[in-house]
mmCIF file of C-alpha atoms in Angstrom:
data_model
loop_
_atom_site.group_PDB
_atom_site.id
_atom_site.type_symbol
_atom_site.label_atom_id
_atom_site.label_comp_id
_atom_site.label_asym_id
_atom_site.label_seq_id
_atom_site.Cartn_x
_atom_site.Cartn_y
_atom_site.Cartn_z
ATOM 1 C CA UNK A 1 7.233 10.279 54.020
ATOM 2 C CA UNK A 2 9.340 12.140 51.851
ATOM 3 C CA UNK A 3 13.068 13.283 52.831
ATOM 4 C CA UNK A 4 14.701 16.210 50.938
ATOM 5 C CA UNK A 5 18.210 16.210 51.190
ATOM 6 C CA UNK A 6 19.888 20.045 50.909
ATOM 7 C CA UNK A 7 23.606 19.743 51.124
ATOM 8 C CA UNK A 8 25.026 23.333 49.938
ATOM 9 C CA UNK A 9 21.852 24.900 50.795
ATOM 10 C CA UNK A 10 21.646 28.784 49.559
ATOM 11 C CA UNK A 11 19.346 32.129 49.821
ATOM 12 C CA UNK A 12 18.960 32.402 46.297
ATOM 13 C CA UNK A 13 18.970 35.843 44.969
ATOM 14 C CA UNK A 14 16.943 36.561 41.749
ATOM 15 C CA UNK A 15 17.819 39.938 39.536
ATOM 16 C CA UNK A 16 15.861 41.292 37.058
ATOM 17 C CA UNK A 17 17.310 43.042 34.273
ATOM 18 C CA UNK A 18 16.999 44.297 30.560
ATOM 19 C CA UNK A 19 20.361 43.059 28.994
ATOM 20 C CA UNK A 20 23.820 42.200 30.760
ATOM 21 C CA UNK A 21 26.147 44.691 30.158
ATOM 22 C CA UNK A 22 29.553 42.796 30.665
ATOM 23 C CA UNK A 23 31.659 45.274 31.925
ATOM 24 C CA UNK A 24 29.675 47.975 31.873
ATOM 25 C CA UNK A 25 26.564 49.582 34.450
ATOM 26 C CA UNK A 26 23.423 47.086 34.436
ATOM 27 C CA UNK A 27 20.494 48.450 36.173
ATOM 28 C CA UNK A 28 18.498 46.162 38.138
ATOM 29 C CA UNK A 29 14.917 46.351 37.648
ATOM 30 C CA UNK A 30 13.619 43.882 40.152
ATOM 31 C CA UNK A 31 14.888 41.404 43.017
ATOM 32 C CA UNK A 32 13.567 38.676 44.634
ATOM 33 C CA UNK A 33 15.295 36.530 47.696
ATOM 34 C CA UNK A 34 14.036 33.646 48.787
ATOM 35 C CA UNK A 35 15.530 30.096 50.685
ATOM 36 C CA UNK A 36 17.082 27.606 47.852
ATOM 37 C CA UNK A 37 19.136 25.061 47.192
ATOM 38 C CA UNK A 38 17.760 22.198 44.953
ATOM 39 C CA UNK A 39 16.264 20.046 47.955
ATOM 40 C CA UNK A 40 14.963 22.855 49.827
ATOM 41 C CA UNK A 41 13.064 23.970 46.186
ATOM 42 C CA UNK A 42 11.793 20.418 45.945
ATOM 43 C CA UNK A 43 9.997 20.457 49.334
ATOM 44 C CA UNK A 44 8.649 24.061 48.292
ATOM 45 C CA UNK A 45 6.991 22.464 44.867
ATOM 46 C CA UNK A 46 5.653 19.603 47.159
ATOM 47 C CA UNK A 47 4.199 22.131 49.889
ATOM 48 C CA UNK A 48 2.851 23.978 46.779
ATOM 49 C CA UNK A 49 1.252 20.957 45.639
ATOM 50 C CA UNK A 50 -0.473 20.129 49.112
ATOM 51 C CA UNK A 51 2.216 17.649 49.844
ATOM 52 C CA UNK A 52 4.776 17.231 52.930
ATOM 53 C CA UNK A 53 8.521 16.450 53.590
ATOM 54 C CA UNK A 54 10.934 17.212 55.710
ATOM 55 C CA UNK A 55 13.616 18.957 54.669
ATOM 56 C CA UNK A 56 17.329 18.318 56.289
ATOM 57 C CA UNK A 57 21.123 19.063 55.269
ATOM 58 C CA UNK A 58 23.539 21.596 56.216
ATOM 59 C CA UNK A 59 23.238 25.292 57.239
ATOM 60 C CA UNK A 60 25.822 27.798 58.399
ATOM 61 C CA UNK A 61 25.585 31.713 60.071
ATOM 62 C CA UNK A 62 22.504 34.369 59.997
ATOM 63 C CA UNK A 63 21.904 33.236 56.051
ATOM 64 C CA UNK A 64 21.180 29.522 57.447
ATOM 65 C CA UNK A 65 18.780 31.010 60.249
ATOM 66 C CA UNK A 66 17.121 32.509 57.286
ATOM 67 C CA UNK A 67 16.298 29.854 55.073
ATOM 68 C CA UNK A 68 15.171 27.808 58.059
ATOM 69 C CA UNK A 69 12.962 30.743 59.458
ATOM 70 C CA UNK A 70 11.662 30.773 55.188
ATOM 71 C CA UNK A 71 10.563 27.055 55.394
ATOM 72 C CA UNK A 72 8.936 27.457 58.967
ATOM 73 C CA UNK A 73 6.484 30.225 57.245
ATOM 74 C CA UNK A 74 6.479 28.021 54.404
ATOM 75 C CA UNK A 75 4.941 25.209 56.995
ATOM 76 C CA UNK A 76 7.741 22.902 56.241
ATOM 77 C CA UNK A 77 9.294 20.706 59.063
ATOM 78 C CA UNK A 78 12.836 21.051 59.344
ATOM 79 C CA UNK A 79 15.795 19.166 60.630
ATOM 80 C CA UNK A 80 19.098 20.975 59.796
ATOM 81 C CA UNK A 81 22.802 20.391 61.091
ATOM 82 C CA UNK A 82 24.397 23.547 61.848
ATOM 83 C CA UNK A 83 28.256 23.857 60.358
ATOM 84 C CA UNK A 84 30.640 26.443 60.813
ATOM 85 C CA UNK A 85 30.882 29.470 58.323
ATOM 86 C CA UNK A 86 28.151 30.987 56.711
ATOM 87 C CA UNK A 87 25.771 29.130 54.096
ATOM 88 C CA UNK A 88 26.019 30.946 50.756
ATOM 89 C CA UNK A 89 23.896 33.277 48.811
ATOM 90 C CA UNK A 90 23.397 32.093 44.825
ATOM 91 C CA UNK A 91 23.095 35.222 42.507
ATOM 92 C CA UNK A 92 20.744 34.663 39.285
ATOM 93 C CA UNK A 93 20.515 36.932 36.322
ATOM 94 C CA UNK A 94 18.044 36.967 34.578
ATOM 95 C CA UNK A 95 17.756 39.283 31.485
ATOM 96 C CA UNK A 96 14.122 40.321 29.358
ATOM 97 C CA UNK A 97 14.527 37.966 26.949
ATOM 98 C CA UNK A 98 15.601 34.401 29.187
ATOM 99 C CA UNK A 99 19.079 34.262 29.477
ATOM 100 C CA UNK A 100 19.774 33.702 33.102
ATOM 101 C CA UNK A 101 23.913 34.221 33.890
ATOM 102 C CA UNK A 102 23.927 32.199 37.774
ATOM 103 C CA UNK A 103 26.863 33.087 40.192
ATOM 104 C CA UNK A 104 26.603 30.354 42.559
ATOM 105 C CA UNK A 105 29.180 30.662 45.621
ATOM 106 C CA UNK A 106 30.882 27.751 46.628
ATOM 107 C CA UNK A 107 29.132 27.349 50.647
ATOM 108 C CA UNK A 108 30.709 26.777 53.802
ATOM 109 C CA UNK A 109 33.334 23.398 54.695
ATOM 110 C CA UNK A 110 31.670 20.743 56.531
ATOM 111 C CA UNK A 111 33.832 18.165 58.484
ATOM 112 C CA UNK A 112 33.386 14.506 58.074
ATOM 113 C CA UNK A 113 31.960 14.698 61.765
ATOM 114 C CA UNK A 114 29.154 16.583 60.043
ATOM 115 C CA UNK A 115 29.018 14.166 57.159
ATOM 116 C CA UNK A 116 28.490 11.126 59.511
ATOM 117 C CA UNK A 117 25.619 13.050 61.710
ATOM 118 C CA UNK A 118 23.485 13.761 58.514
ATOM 119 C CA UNK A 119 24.068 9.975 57.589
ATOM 120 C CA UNK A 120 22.775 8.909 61.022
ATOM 121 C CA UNK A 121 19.578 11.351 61.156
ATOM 122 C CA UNK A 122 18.817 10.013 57.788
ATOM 123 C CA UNK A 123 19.285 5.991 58.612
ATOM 124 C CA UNK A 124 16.665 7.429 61.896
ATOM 125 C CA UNK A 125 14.024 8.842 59.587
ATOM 126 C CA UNK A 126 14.692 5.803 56.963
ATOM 127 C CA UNK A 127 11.738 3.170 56.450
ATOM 128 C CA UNK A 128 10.038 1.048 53.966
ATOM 129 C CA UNK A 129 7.547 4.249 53.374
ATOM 130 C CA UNK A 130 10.616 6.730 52.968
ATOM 131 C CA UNK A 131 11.640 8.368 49.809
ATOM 132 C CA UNK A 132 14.998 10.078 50.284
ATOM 133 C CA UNK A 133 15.849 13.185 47.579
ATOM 134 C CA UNK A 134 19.132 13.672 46.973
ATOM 135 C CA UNK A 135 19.439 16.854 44.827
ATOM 136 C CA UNK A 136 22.313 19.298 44.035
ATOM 137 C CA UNK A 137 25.890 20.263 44.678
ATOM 138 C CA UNK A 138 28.273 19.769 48.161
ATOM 139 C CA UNK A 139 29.566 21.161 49.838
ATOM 140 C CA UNK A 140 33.616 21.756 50.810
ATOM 141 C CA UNK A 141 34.893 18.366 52.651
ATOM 142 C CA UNK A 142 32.614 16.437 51.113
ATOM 143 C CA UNK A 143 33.368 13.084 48.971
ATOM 144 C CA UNK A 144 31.988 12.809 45.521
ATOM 145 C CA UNK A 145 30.920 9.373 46.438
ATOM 146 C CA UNK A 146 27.826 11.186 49.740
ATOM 147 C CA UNK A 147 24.927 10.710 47.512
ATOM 148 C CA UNK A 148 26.120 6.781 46.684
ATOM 149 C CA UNK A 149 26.631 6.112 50.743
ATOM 150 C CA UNK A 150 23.276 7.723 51.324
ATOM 151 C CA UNK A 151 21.566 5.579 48.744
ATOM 152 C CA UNK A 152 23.275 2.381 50.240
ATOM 153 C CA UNK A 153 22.586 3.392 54.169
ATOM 154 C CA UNK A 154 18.780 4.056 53.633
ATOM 155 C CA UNK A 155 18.333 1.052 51.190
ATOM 156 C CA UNK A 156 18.796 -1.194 54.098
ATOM 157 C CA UNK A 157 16.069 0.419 56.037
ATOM 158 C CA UNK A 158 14.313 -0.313 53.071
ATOM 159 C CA UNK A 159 13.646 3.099 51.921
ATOM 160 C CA UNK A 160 13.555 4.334 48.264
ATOM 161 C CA UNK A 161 16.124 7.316 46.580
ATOM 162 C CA UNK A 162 15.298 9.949 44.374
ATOM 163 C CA UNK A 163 18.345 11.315 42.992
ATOM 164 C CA UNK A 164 19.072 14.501 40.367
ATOM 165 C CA UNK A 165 22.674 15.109 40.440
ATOM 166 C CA UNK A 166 25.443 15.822 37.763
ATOM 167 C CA UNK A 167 29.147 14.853 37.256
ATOM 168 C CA UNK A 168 30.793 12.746 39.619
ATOM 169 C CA UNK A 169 28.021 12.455 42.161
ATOM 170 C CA UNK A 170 25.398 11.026 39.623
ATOM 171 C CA UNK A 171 28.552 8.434 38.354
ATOM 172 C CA UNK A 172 29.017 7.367 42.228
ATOM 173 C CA UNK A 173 25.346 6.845 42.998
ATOM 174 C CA UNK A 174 24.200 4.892 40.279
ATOM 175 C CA UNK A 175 26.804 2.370 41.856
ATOM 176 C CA UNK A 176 24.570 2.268 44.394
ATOM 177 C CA UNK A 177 21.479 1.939 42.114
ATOM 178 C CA UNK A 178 19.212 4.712 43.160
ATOM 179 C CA UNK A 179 15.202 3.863 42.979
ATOM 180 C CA UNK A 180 14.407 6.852 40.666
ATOM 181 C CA UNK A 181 16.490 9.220 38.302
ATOM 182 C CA UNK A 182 16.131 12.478 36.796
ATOM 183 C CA UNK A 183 18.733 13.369 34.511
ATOM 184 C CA UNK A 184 19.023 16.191 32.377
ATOM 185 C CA UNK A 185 20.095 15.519 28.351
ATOM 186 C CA UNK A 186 23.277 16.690 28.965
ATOM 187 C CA UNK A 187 24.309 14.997 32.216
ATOM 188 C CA UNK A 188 23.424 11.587 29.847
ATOM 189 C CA UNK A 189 25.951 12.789 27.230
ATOM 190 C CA UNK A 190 28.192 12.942 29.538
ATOM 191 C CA UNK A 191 27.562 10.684 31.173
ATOM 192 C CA UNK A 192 28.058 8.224 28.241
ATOM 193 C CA UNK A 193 30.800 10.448 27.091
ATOM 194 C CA UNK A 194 29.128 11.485 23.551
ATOM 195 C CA UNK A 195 30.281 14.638 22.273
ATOM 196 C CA UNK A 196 27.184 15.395 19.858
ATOM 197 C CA UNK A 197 23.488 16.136 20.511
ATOM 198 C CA UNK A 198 22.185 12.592 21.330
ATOM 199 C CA UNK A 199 18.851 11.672 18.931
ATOM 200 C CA UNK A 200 15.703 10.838 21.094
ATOM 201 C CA UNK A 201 16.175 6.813 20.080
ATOM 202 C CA UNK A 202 19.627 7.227 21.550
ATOM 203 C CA UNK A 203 18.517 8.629 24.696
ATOM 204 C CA UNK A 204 15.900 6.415 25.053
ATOM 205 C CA UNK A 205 18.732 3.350 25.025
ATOM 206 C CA UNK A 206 20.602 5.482 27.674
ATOM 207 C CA UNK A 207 17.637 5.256 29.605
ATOM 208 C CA UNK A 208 16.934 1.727 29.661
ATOM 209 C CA UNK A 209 20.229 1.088 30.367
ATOM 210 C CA UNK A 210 19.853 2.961 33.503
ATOM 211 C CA UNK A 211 16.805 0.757 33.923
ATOM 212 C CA UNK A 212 18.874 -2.453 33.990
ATOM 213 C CA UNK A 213 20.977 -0.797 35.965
ATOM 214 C CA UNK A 214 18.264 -1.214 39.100
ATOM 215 C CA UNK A 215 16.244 2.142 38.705
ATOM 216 C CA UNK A 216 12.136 2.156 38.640
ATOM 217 C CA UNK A 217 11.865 5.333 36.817
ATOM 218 C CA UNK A 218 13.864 7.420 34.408
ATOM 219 C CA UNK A 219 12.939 10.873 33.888
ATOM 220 C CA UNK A 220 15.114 12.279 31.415
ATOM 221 C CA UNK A 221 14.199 16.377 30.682
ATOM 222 C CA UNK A 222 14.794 18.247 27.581
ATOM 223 C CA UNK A 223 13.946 21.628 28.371
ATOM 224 C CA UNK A 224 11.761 23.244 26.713
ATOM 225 C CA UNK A 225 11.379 20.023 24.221
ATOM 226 C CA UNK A 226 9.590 18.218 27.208
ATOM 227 C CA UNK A 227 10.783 15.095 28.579
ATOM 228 C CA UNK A 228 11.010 11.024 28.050
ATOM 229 C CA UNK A 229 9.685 8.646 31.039
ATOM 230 C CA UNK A 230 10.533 5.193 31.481
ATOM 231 C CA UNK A 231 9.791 2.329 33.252
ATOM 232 C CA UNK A 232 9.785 -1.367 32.380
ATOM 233 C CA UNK A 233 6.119 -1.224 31.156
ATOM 234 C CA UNK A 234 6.463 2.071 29.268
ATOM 235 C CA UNK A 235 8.892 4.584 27.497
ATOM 236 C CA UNK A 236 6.977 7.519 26.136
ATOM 237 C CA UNK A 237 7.513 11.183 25.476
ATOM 238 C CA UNK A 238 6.199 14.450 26.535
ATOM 239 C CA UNK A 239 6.199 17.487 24.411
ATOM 240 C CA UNK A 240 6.814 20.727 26.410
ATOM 241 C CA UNK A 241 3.893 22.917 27.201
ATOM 242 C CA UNK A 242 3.536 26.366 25.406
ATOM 243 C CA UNK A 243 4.130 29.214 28.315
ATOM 244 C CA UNK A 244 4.814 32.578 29.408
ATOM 245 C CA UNK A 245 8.052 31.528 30.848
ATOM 246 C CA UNK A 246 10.090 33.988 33.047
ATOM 247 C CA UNK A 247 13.323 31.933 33.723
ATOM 248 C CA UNK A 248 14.072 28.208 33.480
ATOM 249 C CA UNK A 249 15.618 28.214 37.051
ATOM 250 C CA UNK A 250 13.592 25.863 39.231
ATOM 251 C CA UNK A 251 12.141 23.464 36.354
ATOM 252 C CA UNK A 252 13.894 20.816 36.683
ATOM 253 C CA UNK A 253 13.966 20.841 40.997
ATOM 254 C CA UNK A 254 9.820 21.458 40.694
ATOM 255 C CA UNK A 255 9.904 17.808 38.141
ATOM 256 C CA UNK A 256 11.339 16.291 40.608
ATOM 257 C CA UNK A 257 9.094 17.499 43.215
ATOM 258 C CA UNK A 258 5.990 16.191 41.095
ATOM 259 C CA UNK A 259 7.809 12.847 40.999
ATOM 260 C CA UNK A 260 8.588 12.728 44.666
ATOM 261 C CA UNK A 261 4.652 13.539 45.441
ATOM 262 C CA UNK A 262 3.953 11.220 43.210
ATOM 263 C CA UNK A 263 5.902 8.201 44.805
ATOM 264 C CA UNK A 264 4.037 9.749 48.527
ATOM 265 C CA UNK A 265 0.177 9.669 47.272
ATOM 266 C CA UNK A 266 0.357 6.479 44.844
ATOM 267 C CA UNK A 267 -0.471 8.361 41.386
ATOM 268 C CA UNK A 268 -0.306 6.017 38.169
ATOM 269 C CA UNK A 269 2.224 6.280 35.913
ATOM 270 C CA UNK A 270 0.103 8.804 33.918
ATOM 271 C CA UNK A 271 -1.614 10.869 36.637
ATOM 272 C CA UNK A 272 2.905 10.802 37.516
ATOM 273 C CA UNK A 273 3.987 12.024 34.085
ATOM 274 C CA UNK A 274 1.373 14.522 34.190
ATOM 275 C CA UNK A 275 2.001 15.795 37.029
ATOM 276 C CA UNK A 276 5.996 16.203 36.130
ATOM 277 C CA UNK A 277 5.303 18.102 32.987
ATOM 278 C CA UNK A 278 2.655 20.710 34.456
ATOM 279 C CA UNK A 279 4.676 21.555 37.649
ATOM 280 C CA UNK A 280 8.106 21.826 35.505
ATOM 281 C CA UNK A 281 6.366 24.255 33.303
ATOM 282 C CA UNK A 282 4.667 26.211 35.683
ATOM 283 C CA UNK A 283 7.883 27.004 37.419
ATOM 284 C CA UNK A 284 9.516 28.553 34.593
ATOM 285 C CA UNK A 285 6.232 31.242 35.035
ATOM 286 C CA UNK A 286 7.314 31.979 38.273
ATOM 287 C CA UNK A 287 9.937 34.746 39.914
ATOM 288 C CA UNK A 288 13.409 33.402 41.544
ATOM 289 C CA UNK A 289 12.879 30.060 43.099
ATOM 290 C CA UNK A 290 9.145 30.120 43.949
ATOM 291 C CA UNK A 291 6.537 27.040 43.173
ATOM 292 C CA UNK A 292 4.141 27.623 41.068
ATOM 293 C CA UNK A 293 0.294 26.894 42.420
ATOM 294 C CA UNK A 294 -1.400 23.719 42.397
ATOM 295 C CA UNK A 295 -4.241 25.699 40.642
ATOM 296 C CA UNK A 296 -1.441 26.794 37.952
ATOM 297 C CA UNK A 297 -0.766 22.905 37.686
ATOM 298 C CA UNK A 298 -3.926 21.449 37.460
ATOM 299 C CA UNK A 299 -4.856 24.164 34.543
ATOM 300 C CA UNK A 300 -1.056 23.266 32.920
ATOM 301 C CA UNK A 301 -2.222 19.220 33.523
ATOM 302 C CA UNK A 302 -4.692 19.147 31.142
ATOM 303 C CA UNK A 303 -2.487 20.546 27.964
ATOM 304 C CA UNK A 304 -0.039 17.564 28.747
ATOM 305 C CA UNK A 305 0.314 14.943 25.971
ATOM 306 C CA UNK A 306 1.901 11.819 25.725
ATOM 307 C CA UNK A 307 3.516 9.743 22.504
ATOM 308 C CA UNK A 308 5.600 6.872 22.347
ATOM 309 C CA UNK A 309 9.365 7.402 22.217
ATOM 310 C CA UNK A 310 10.955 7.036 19.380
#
């Protein structure tokens, strides 16, 4: 059973346009709105891929009812706590040739009541055949440390974390030595507090370090250079695939999807990677926040390559 965790859910709204004129009159050429929110596009990706979860975190007002009337069409089981205030909308420009400009707004406050209600429903749901995904920002009220007291309340019901998170909440879970990892290149430099462009042999130590630090899998992206994958048996690299991309919003959210289905139907480690690359890529084809088709995968699957890492 897989367990998406959406803390500062939003309706993320997608805008189409031929250059941003700062300033100056920019006229839209397209929208699309749909329910987002890096856990709620993770249990999207899974649906997409014929997979399940349940998705659960926080929703305020009419813009809450929304994305939770989205995911019921979508076919995706839902178990939300309602805050006060109204969940926010996330604005994403996105001109002809890729540069997206994102406008995020910051979400409703959620009291430490709320805080201790999500913990419980997710120490219910928790077993030995649960994988928890903690993705994304929070919300107002909450500590930096949520996604490490998550990881630490649903280890001892024996269940497994997926976590992709930046900043202070990726610092305070690894404390708590999450089961699988999916940083970004630049969340490691930070992480390790370089300031240059690491080289792939240097990320590849990073990695492995985050390996003895209790994790099963590292999956550490590099755009639209592909990734690096480790375990203990294997460290390899994936170039990225050649596509028509539209936007790079929702790549890294539909990786972690592929992982998380991965974990749920017992794929090897290659039939995992695979899986990672092709979904990643095919959501850069898509509009806004929306999967991309298992059929779109399975054709993207069979382009992947692997290498050793350097």
């Amino acid at each position: 059973m897989i367990i998406t965790v959406t803390m500062n859910p939003a309706i993320d709204k997608t805008i189409d346009i031929e250059r941003l004129e700062r300033g100056g009159l920019n006229r839209i050429q397209n929208v699309e709105m749909d329910a987002g929110g890096k856990g709620i596009n993770v249990s999207k990706t899974i649906k997409a891929l014929g997979g399940s979860s349940l998705a659960t975190g926080f929703l305020g007002g009419k813009a809450g009812e929304t994305i939770e009337n989205v995911l019921k069409e979508y076919g995706i089981p839902t178990d939300f706590i309602y805050v006060d205030g109204e969940t926010r909308t996330n604005t994403k420009v996105v001109e002809k040739m890729g540069e997206v400009t994102e406008l995020n707004e910051p979400g409703p406050k959620v009291t430490e009541e709320q805080v201790e209600a999500l913990l419980k429903k997710l120490e219910s749901y928790a077993s030995e055949d649960t994988l928890v995904v903690l993705a994304g920002s929070i919300p107002k009220g909450v500590d930096k440390n949520i996604y490490k007291v998550i990881t630490e309340r649903v280890h001892k019901k024996g269940a497994k974390v997926l976590m992709d998170a930046d900043g202070e909440l990726f610092v305070h879970a690894l404390e708590a030595h999450p089961d699988m990892i999916k940083p970004n290149r630049v969340e490691l430099e930070a992480y390790y507090k370089l300031d240059y462009r690491a080289s792939e042999s240097e990320l590849v130590s990073m990695g492995k370090k985050l390996l003895e630090n209790g994790s099963q899998l590292v999956a550490i992206s590099l755009g639209q250079m592909g990734a690096l994958f480790l375990t203990d048996e294997n460290t390899v690299r994936c170039p990225g695939l050649t596509v028509k991309a539209h936007s790079t919003v929702g790549a890294g959210d539909a990786m972690v999807a592929a992982l998380a289905y991965s974990w749920d139907n017992h794929l090897s480690f290659d039939e995992t990677i695979k899986l990672g690359m092709a979904t990643s890529a095919g959501a850069v084809t898509t509009i806004g926040t929306k999967p991309p088709t298992r059929e779109k995968v399975d054709e993207l699957a069979k382009q992947v390559t692997v290498v050793p890492a350097k």
